[in-house]
mmCIF file of C-alpha atoms and ligand atoms in Angstrom:
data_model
loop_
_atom_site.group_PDB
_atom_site.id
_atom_site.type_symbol
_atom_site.label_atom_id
_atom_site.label_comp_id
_atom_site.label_asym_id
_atom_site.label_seq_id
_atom_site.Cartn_x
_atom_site.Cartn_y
_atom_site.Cartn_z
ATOM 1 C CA UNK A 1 23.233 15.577 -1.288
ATOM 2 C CA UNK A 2 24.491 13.627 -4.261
ATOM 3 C CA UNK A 3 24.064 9.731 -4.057
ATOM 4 C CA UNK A 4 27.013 7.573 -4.374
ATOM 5 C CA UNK A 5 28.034 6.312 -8.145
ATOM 6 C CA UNK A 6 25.947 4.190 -9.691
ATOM 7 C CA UNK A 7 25.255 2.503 -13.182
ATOM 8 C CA UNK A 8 22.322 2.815 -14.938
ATOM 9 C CA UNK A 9 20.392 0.617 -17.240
ATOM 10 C CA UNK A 10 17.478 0.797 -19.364
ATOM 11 C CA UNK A 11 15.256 -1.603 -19.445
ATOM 12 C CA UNK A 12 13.071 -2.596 -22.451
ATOM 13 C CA UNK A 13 11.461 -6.295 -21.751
ATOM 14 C CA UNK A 14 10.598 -7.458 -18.079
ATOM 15 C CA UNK A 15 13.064 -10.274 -19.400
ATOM 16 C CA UNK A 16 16.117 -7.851 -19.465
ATOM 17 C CA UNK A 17 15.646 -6.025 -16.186
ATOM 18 C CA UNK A 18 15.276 -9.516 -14.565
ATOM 19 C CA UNK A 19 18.345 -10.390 -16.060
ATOM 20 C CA UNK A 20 20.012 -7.614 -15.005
ATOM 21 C CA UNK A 21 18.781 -7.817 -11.280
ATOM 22 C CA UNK A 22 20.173 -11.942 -11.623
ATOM 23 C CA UNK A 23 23.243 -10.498 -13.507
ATOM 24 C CA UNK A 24 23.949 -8.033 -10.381
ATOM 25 C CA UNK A 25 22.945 -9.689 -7.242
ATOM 26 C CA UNK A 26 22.012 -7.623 -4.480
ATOM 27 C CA UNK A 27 23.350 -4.284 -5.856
ATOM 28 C CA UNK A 28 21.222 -3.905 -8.332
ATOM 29 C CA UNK A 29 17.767 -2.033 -7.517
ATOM 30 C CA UNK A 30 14.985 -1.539 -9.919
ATOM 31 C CA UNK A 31 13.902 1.822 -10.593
ATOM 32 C CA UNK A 32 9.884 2.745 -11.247
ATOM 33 C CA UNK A 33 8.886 6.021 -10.107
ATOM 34 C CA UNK A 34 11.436 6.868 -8.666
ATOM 35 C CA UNK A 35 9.869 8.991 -5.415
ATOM 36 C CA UNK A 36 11.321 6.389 -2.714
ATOM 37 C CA UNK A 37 14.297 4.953 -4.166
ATOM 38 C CA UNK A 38 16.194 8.599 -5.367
ATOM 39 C CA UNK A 39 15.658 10.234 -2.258
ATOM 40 C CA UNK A 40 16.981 7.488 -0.703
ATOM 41 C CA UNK A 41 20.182 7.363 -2.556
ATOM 42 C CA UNK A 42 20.305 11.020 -2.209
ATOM 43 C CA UNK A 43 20.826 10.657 1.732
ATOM 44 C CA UNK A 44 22.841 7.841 1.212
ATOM 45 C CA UNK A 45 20.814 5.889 3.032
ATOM 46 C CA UNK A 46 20.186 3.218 -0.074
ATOM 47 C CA UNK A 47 23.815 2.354 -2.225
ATOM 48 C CA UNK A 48 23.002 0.252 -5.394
ATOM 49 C CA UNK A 49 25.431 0.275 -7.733
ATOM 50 C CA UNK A 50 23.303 -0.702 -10.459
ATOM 51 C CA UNK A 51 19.882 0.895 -11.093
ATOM 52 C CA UNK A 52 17.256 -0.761 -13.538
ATOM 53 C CA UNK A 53 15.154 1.364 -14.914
ATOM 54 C CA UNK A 54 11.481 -0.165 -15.650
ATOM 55 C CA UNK A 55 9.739 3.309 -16.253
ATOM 56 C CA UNK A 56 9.620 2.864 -19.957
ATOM 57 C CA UNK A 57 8.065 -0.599 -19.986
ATOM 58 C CA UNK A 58 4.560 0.394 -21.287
ATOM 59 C CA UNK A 59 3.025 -3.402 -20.805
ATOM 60 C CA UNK A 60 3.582 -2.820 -17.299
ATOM 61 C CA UNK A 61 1.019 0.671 -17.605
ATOM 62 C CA UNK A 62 -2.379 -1.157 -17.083
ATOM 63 C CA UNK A 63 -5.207 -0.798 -14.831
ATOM 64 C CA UNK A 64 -7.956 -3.482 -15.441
ATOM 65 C CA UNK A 65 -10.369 -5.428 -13.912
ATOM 66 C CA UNK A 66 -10.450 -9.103 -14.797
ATOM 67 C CA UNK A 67 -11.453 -12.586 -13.517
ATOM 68 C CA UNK A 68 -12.984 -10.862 -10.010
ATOM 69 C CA UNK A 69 -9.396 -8.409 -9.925
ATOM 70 C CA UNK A 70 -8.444 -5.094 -10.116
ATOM 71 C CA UNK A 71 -5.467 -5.349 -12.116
ATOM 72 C CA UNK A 72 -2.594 -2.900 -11.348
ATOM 73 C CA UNK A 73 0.695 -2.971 -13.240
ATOM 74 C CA UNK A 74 3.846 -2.341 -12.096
ATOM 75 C CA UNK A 75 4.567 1.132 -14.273
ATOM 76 C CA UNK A 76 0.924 2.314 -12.968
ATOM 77 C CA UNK A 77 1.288 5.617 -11.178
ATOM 78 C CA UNK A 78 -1.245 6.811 -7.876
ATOM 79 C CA UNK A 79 -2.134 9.630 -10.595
ATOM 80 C CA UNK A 80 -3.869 7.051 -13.061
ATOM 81 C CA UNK A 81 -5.473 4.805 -10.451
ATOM 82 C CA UNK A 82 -6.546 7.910 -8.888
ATOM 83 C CA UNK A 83 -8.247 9.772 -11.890
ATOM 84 C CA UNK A 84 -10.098 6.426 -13.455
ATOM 85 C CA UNK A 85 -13.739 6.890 -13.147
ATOM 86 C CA UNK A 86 -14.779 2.589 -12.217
ATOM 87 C CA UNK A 87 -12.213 2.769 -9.803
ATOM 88 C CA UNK A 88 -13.625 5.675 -7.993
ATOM 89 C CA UNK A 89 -17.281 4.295 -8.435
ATOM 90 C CA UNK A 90 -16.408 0.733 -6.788
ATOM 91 C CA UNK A 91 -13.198 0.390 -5.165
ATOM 92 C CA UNK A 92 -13.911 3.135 -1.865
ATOM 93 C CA UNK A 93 -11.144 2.137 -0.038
ATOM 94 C CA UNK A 94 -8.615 2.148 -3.030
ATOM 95 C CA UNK A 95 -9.619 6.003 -4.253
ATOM 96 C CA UNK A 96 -9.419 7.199 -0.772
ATOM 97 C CA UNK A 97 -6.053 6.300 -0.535
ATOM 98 C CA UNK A 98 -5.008 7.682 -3.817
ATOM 99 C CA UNK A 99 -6.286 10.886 -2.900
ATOM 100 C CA UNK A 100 -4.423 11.307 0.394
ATOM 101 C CA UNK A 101 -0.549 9.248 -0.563
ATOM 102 C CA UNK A 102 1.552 12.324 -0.767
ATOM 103 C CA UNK A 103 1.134 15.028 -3.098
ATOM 104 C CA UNK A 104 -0.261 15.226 -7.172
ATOM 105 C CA UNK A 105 3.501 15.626 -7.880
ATOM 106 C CA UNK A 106 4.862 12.625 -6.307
ATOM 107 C CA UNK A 107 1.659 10.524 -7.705
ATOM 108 C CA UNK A 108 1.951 11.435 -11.038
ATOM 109 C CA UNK A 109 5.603 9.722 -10.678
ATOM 110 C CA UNK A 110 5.362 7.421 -7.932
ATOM 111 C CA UNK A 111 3.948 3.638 -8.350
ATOM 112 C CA UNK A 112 1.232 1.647 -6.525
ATOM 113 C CA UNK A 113 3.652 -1.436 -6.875
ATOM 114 C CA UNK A 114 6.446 0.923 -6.406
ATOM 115 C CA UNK A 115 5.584 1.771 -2.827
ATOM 116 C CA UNK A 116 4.725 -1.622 -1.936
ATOM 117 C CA UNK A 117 8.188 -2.732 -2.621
ATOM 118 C CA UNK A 118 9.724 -0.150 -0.625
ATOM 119 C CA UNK A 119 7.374 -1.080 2.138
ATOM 120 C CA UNK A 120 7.740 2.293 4.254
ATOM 121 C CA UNK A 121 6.699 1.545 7.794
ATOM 122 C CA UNK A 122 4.382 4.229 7.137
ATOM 123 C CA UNK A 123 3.685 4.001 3.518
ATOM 124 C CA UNK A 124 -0.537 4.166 2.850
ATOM 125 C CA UNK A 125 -0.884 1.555 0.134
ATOM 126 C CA UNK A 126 0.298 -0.557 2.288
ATOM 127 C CA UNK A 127 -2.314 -0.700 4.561
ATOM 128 C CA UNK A 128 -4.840 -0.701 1.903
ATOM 129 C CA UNK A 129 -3.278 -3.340 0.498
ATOM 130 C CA UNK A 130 -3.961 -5.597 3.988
ATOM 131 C CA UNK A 131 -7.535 -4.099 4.385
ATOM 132 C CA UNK A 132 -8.603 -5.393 0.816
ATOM 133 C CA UNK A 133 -6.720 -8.606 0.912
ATOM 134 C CA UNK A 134 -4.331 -7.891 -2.072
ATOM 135 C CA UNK A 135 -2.382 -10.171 -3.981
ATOM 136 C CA UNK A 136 1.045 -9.132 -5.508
ATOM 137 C CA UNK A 137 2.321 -10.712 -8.591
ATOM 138 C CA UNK A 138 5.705 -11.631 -8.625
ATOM 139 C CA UNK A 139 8.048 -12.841 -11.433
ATOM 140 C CA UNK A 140 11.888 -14.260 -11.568
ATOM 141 C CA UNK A 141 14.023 -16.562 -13.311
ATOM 142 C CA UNK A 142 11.738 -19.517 -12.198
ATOM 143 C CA UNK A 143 8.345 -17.858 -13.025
ATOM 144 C CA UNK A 144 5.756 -16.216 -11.893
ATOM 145 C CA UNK A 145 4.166 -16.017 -8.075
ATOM 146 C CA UNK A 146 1.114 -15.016 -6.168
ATOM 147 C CA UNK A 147 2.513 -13.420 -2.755
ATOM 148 C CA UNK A 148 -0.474 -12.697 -0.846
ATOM 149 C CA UNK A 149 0.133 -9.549 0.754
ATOM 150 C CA UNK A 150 0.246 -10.163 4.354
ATOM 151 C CA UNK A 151 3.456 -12.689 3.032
ATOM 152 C CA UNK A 152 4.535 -10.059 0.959
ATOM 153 C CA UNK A 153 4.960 -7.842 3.879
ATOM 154 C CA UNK A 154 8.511 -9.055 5.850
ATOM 155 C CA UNK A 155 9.767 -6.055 7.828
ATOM 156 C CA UNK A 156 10.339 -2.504 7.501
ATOM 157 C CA UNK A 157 11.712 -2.182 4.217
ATOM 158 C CA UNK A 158 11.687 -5.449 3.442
ATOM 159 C CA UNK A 159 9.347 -7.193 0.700
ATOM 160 C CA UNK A 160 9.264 -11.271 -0.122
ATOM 161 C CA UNK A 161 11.005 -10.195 -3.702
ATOM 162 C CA UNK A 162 13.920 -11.745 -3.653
ATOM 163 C CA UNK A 163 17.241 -10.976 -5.846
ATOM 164 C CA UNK A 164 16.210 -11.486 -9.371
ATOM 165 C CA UNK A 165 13.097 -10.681 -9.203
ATOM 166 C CA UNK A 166 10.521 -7.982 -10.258
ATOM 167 C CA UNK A 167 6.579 -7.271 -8.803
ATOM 168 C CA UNK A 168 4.692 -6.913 -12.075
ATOM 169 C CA UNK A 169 1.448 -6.244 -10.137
ATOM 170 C CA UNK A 170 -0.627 -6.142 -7.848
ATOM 171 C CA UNK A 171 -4.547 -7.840 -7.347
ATOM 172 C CA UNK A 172 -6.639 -5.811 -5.730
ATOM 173 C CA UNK A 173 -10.392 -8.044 -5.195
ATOM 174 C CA UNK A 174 -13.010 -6.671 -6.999
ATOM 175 C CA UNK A 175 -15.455 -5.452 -4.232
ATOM 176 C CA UNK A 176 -19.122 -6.697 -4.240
ATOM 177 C CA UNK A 177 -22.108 -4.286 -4.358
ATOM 178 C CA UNK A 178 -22.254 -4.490 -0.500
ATOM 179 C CA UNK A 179 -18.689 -3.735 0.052
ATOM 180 C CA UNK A 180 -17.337 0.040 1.170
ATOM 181 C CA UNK A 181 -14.156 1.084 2.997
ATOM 182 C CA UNK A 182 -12.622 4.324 4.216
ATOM 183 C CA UNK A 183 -8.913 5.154 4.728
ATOM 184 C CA UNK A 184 -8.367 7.463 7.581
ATOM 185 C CA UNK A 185 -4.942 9.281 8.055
ATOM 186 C CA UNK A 186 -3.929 12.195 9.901
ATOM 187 C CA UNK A 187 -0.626 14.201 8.763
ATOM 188 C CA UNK A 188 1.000 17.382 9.700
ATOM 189 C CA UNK A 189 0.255 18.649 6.471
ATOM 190 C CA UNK A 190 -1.171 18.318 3.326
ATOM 191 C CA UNK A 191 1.277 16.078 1.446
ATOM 192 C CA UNK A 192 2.896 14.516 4.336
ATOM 193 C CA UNK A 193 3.353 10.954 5.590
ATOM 194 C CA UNK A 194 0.951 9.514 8.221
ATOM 195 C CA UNK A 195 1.657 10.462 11.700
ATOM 196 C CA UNK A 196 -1.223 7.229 12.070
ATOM 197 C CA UNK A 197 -3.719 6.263 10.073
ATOM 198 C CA UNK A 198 -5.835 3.117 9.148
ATOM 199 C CA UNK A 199 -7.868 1.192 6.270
ATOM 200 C CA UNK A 200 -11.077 -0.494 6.635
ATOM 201 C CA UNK A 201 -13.039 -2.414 4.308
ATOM 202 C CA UNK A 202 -16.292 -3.978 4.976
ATOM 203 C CA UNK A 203 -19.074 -6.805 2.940
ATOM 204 C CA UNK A 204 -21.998 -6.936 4.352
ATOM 205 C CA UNK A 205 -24.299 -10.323 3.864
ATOM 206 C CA UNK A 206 -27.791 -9.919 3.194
ATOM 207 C CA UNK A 207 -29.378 -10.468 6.960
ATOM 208 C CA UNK A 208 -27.153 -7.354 7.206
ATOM 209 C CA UNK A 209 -24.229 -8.766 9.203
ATOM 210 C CA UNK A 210 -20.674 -8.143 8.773
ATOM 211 C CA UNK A 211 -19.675 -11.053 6.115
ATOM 212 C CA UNK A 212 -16.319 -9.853 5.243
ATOM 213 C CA UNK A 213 -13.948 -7.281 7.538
ATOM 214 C CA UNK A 214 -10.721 -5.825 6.314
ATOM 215 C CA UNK A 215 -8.753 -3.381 9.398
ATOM 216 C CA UNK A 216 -5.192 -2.316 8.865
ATOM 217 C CA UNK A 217 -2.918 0.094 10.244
ATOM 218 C CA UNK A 218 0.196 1.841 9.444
ATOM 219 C CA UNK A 219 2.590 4.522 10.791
ATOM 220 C CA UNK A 220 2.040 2.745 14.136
ATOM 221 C CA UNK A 221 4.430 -0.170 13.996
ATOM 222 C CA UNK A 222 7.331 -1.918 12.269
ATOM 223 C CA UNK A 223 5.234 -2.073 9.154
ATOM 224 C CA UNK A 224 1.672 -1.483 8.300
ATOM 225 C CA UNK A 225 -0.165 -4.597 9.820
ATOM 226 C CA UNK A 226 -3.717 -6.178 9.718
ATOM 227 C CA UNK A 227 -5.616 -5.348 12.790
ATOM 228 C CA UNK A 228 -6.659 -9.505 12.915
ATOM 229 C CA UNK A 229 -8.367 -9.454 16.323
ATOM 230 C CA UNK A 230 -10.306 -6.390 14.797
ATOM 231 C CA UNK A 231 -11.460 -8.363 11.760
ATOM 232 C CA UNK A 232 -12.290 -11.858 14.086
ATOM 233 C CA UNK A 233 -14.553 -9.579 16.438
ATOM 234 C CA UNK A 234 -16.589 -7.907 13.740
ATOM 235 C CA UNK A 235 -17.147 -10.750 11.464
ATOM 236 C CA UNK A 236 -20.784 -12.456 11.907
ATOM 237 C CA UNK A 237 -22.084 -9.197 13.663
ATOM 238 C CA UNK A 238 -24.496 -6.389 12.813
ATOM 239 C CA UNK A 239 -22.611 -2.954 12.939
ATOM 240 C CA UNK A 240 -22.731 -0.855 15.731
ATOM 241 C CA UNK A 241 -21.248 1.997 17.678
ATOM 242 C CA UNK A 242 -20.247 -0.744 20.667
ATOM 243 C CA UNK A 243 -18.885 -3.257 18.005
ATOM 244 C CA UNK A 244 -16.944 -0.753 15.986
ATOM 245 C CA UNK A 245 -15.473 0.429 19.346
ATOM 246 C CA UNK A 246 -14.450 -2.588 20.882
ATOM 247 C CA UNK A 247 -12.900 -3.096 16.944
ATOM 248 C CA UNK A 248 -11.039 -0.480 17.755
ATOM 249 C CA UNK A 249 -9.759 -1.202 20.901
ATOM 250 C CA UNK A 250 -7.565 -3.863 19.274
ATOM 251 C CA UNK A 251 -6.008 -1.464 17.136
ATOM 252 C CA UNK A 252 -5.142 0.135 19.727
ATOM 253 C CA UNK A 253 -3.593 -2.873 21.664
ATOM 254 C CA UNK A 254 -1.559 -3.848 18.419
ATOM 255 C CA UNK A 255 -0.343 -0.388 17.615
ATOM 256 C CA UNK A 256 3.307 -0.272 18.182
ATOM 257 C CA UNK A 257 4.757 3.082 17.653
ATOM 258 C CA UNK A 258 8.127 4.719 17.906
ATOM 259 C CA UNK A 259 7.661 8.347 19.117
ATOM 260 C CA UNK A 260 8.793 10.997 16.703
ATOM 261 C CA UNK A 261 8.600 14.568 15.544
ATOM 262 C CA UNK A 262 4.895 13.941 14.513
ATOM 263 C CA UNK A 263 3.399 12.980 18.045
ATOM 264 C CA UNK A 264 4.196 10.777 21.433
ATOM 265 C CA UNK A 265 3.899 6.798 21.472
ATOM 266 C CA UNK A 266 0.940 7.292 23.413
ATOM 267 C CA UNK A 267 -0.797 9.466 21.664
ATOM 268 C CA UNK A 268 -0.494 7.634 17.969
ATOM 269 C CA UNK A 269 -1.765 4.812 19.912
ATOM 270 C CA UNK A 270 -4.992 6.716 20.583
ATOM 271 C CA UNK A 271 -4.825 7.613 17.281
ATOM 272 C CA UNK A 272 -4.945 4.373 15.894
ATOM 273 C CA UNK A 273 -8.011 3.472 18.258
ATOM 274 C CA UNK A 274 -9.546 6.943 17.212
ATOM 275 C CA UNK A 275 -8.990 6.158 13.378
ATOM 276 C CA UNK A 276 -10.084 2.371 13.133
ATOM 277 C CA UNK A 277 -13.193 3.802 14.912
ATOM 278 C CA UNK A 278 -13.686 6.315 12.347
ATOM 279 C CA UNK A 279 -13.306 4.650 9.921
ATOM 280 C CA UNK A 280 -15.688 1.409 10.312
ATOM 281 C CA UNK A 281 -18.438 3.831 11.293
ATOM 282 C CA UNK A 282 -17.824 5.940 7.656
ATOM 283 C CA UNK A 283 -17.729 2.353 5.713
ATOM 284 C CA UNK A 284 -20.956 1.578 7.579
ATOM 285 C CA UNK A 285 -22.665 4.870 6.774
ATOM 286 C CA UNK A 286 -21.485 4.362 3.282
ATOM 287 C CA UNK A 287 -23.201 0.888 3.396
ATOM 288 C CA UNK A 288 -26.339 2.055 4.953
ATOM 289 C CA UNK A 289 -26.452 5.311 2.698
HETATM 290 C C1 FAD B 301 7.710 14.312 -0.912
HETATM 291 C C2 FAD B 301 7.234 12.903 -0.790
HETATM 292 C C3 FAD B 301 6.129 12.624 -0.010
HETATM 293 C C4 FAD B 301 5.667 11.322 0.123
HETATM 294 N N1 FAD B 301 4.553 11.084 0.891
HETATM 295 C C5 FAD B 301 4.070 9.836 0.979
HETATM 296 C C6 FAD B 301 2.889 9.570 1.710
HETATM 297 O O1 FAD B 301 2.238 10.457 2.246
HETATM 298 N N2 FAD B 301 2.464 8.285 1.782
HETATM 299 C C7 FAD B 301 3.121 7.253 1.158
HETATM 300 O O2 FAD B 301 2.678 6.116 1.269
HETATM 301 N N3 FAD B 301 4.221 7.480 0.436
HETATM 302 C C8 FAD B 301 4.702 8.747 0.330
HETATM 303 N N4 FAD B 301 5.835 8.974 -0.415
HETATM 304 C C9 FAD B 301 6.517 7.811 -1.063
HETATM 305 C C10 FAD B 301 5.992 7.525 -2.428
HETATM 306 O O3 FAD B 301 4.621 7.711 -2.552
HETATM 307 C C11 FAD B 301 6.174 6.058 -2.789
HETATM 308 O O4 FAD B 301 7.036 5.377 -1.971
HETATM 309 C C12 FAD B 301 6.669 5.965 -4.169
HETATM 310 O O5 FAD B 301 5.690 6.462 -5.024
HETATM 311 C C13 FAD B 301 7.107 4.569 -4.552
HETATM 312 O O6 FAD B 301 6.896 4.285 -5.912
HETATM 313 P P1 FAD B 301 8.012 4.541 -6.996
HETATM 314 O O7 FAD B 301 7.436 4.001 -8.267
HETATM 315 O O8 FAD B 301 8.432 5.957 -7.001
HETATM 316 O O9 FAD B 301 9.174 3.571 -6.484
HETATM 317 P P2 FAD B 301 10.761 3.780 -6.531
HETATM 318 O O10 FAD B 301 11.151 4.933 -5.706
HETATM 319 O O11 FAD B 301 11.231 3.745 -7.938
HETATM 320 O O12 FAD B 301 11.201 2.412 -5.820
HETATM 321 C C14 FAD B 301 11.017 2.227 -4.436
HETATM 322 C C15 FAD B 301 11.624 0.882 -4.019
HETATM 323 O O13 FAD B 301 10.848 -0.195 -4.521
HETATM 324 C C16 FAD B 301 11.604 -1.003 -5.415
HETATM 325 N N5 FAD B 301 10.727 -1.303 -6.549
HETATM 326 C C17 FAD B 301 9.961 -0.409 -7.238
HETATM 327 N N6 FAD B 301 9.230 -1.039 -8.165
HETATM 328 C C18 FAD B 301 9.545 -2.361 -8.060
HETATM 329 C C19 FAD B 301 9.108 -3.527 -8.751
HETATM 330 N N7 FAD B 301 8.189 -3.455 -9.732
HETATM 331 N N8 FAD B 301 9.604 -4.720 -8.382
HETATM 332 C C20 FAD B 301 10.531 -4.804 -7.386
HETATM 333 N N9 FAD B 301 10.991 -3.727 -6.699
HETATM 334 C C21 FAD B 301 10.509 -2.532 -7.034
HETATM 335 C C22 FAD B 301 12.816 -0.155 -5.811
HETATM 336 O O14 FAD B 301 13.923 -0.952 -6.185
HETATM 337 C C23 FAD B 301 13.030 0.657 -4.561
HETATM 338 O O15 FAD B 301 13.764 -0.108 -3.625
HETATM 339 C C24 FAD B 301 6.324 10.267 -0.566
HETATM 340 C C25 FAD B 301 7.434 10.538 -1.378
HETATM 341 C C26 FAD B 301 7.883 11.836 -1.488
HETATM 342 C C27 FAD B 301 9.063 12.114 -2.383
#
């Protein structure tokens, strides 16, 4: 299908596409990547009449770690995050979710930031995001904001950006030496959304217990959300197989999901218990290794 008419205008400062979003109101959308937003308009199921195009803003193309972040702008793709070697040597949790949103096609348009804003119910970043405790940056006509993520995350669809304003990045905590993680996802198909899957990031202290516990899960609700009863149980304890399973159990108590073409209600919710499990024992392995 062809999307409604639109207008379309380039961006070339942060300033002007801010502008334009204040200039336009609620019809204006900002365009990254791409990968969410045209399909969207394609099915008619998003109308803005005005798009703002960010992709060729090359100060928002950085991926750096400073002052205990990973820095992520807002024009950098799942393709770069996923290919840079310190990245794949520290931040676990992070490169195993680059390597499973999507396809290499859509990544090599598609935005970390990007996919944040749309905020798919089952979008993967997302849930990494929770698990890691990220902080997105947001700016607009009165400045600049930290939105910690679990804030940043409203409802399906819906971010705390408001009209006006643009996520220039996002914070991702720079992980200490005893910190792994593990995102576990199951899909129909290679390239697919999740039909469930969950994030999991874990510090451990130096008796060995649990100092630091990030569980998320997404696909299995309104929007990805933070497993917190999860987190509360394993914090303070030594891992285990009993531990990690009665972790688990809360996902699968919080898990929420609408039945679908990719599986029952019931079984995603076993899914969710299945993949939290999974996942804390693979961080803990990774830990212990
Ligand atoms: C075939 C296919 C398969 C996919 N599979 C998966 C999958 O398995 N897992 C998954 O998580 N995702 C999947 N996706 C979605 C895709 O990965 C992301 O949603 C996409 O990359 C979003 O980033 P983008 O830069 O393309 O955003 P766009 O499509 O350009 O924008 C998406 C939305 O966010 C807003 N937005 C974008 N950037 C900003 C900003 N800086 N500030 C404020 N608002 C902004 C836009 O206005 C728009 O509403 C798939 C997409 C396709 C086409």
């Amino acid at each position: 299908m062809f999307p409604a008419a639109f207008d379309y205008l380039r961006a070339h400062s942060i300033e002007e596409a801010a502008a334009a979003l204040s200039q336009h109101g609620g019809d204006a959308r900002i365009l990254a990547g791409g990968q969410s937003l045209i399909p969207a308009m394609r099915f008619r199921l998003a109308r803005p009449t005005v798009l703002v195009d960010i992709g060729s803003l090359r100060d928002l193309v950085y991926l750096r770690e400073e002052s205990g972040f990973l820095r992520v702008g807002a024009m950098t793709t799942d393709a770069r995050l996923e290919r840079d070697k310190d990245v794949r040597a520290r931040y676990a949790l992070l490169t195993e979710t680059s390597d499973v949103v999507a396809d290499p096609v859509v990544r090599h348009k598609g935005t970390v930031v990007g996919s944040l804003c749309h905020n798919d119910p089952a979008g993967d970043w997302a849930a990494a995001a929770l698990a890691s405790r990220a902080i997105m940056v947001v700016r607009g006509p009165s400045g600049e904001r930290d939105v910690p993520i679990d804030e940043f995350i409203v409802d399906s669809f819906t971010t705390a950006v408001q009209e006006g304003e643009i996520a220039v990045e996002v914070r991702f905590p720079t992980p200490s030496a005893r910190t792994s993680g593990a995102y576990e996802k199951i899909e129909r198909k290679v390239g697919d959304y999740a039909t469930a899957a969950a994030a999991v990031q874990l510090t451990l202290a130096d008796d060995g217990t649990i100092a630091q516990a990030g569980v998320a899960i997404t696909a299995l609700g309104p929007f990805a959300m933070r497993v917190t009863e999860a987190e509360r149980l394993l914090l303070g304890q030594r891992p285990s197989e009993d531990l990690f399973r009665a972790a688990a159990e809360e996902a699968y108590r919080l898990a929420d999901p609408n039945p679908d073409t990719r599986g029952s209600a019931e079984y995603k919710k076993n899914m969710a218990r299945i993949l939290v499990a999974r996942g804390l024992a693979r961080t803990s392995s990774k830990l212990h290794a």
